[in-house]
Short mmCIF file of C-alpha atoms in Angstrom, two decimals:
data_model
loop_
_atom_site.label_atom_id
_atom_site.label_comp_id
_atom_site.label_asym_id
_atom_site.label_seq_id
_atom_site.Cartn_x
_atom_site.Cartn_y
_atom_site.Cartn_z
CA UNK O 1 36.34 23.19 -75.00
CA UNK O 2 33.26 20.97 -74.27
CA UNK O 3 32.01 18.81 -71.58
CA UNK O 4 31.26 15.39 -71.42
CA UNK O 5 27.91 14.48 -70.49
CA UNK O 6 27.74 14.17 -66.75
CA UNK O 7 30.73 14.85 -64.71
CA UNK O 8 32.23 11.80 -63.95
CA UNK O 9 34.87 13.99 -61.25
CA UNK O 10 31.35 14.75 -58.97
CA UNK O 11 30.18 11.43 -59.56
CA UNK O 12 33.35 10.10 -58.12
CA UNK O 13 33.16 12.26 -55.33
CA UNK O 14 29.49 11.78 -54.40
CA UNK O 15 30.59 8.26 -54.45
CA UNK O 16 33.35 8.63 -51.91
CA UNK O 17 30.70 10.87 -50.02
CA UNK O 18 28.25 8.06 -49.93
CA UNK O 19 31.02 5.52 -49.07
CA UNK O 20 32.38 7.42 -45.80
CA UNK O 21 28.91 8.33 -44.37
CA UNK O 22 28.60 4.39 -44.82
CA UNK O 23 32.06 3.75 -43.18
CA UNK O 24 31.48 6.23 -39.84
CA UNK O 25 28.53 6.12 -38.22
CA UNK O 26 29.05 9.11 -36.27
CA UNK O 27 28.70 11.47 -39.91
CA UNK O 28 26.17 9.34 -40.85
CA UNK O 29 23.87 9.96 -38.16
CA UNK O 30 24.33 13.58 -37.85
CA UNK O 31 23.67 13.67 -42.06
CA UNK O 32 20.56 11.80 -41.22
CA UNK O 33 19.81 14.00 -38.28
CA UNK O 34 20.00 17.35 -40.26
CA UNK O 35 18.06 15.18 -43.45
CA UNK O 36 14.81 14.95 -40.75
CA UNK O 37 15.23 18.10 -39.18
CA UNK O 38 15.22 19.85 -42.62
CA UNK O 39 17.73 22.83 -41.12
CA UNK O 40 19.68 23.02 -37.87
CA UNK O 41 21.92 25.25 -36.12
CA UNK O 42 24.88 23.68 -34.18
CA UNK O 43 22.52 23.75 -30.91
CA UNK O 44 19.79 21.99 -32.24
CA UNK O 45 22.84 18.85 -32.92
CA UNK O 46 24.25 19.36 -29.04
CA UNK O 47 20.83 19.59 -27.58
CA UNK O 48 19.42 16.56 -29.75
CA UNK O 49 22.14 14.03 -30.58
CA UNK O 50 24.49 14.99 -27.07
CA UNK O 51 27.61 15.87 -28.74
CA UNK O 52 30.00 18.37 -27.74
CA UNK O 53 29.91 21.33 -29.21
CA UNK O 54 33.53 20.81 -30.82
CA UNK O 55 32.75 17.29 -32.36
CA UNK O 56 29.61 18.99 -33.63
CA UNK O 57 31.30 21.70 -35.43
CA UNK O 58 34.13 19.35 -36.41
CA UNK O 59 31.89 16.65 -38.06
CA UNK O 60 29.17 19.39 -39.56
CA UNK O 61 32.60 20.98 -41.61
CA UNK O 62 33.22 17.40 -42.39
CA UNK O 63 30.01 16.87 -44.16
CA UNK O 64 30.05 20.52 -46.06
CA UNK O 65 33.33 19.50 -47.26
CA UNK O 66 31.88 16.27 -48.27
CA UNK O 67 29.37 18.00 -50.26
CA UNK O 68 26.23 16.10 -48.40
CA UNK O 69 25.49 19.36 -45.96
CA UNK O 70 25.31 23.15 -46.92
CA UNK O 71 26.04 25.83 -44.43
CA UNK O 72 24.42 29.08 -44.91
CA UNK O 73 26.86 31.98 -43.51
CA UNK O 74 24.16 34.45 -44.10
CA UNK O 75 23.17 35.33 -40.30
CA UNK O 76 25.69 35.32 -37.55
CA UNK O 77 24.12 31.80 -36.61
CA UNK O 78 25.01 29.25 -39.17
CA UNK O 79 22.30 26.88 -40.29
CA UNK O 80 23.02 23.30 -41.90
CA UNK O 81 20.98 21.58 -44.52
CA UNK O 82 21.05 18.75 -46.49
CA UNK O 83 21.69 17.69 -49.73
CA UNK O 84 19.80 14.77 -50.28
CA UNK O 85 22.03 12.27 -51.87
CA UNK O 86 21.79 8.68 -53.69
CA UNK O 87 24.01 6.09 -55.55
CA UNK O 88 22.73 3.43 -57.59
CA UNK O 89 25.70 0.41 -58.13
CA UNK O 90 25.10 -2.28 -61.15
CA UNK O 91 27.15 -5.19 -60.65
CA UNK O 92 26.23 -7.67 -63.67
CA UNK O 93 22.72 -6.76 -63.85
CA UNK O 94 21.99 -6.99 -59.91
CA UNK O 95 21.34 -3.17 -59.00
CA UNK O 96 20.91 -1.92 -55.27
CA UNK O 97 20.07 1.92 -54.44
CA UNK O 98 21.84 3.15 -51.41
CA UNK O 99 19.62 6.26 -49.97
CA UNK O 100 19.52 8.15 -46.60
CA UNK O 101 17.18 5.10 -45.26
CA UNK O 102 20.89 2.65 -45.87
CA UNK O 103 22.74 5.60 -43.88
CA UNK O 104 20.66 6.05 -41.11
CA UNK O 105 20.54 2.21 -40.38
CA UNK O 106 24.64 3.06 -40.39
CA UNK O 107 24.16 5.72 -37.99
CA UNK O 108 21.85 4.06 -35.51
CA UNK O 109 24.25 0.80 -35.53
CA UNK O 110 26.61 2.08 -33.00
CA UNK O 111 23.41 3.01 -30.12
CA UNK O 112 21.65 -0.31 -31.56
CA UNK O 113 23.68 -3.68 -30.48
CA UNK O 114 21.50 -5.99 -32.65
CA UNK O 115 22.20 -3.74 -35.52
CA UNK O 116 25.78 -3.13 -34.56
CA UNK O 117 26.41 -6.77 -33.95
CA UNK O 118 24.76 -7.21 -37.68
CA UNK O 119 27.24 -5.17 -39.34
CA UNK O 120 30.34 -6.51 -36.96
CA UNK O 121 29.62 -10.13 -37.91
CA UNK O 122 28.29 -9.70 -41.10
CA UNK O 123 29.33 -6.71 -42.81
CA UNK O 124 27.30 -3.72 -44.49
CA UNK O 125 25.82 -5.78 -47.37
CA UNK O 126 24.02 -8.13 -45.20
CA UNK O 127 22.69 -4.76 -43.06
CA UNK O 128 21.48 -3.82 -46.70
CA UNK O 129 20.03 -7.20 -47.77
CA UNK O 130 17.55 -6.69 -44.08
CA UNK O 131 16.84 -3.59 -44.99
CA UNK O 132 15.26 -4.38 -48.57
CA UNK O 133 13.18 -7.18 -46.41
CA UNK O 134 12.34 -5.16 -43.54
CA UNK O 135 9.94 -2.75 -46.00
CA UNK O 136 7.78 -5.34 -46.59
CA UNK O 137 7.74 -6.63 -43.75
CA UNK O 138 7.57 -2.87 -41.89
CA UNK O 139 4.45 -2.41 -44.59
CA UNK O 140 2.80 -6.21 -43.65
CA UNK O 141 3.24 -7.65 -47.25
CA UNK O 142 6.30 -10.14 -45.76
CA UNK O 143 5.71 -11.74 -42.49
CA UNK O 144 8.21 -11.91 -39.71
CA UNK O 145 9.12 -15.76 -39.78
CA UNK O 146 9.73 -15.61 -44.02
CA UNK O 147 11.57 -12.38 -44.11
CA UNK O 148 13.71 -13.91 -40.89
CA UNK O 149 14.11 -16.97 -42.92
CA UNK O 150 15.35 -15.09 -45.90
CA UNK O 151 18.22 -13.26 -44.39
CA UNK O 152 19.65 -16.47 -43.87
CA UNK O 153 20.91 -15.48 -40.16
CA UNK O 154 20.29 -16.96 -36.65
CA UNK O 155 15.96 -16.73 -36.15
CA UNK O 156 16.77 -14.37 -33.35
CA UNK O 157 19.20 -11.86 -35.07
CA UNK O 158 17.16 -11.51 -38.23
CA UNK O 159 14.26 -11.08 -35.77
CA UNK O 160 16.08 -8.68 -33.80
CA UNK O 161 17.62 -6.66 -36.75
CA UNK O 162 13.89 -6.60 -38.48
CA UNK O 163 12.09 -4.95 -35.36
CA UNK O 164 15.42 -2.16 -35.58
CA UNK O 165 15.05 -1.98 -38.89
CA UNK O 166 11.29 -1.41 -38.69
CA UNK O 167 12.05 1.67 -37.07
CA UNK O 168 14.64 2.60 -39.24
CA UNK O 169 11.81 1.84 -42.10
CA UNK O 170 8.92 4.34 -40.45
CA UNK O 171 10.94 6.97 -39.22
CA UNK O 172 12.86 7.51 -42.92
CA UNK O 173 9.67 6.73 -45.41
CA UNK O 174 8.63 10.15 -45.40
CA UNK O 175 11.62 11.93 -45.17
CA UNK O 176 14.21 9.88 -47.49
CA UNK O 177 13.09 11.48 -50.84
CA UNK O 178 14.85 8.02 -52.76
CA UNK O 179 12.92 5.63 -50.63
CA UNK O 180 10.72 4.24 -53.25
CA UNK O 181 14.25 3.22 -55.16
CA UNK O 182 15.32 1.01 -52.58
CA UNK O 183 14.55 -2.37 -53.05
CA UNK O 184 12.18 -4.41 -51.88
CA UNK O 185 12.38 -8.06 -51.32
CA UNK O 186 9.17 -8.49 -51.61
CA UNK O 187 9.17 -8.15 -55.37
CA UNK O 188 12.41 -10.32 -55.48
CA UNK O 189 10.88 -13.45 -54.47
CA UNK O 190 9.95 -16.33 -56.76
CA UNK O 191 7.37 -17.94 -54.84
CA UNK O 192 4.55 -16.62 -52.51
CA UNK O 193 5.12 -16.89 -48.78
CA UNK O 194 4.48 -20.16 -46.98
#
């Protein structure tokens, strides 16, 4: 019997993957934890993020089963990776990229109040919408006052939610091997800035 091209069952599931890191912050912060670190032990995530030791354990079997972390049972001390994961949605021609940079904005929202009052009033497309303007304006090719504007928010919040996002922005570039996928508002604009 042959295969279709692709597998449309791990697709599915790397979807659902993508969608609950994106749904609890909690996973997505430890995913985007062990995606920096590069490998961790359960220690490194107690020490670090100050999480019991249960919740740790708990979470980290959440995330193998989710397929997004690998556990190596090869020494008496497991060690966690990551599998670095992306999802690319195409509604009617308008494409957006969600990578580990999307996630970890998820996973900082809950220790972040500008960023968790974002996504309480606004909902998880609008945190994505910042994101694609805080690049350029993390890189200095989008000043603060047009990329505020753009958001289309109060001038404080999309102030507030830029400088998080900035952060978000420099501590991910190097480490989020999608980054370059994500978009950028920059190139989305008709016009040049005022």
């Amino acid at each position: 019997m042959s295969k279709a091209a692709g597998d449309p069952e791990r697709a599915i599931n790397g979807l659902l993957s993508i969608a609950q890191l994106l749904e609890e912050p909690r996973l997505a912060r430890l995913y985007t934890f062990v995606l920096r670190e590069g490998e961790v032990i359960i220690d490194d995530i107690v020490a670090v993020l100050e999480i019991p030791r249960t919740t740790a354990y708990s979470d980290m079997g959440t995330l193998v089963d989710l397929g997004v972390v690998t556990r190596d049972e090869a020494q008496k001390t497991h060690t966690y990776s990551t599998v670095p994961i992306t999802l690319t949605a195409d509604l009617d021609g308008d494409e957006y990229t969600v990578t580990p940079t999307l996630i970890e904005a998820v996973g900082r929202s809950p220790h972040d109040q500008d960023l968790n009052l974002l996504l309480e009033r606004y909902g998880l497309g609008k945190l994505a919408a910042a994101l694609t303007y805080a690049i350029p304006y993390t890189n200095d090719e989008m000043s603060e006052r047009v990329a505020a504007r753009e958001l289309d928010l109060q001038q404080a919040l999309a102030i507030a939610v830029l400088h998080a996002l900035q952060d978000v922005v420099q501590h991910m570039e190097a480490v989020d091997p999608y980054f370059e996928d994500i978009r950028n508002a920059r190139d989305q604009l008709p016009s040049a800035e005022d």
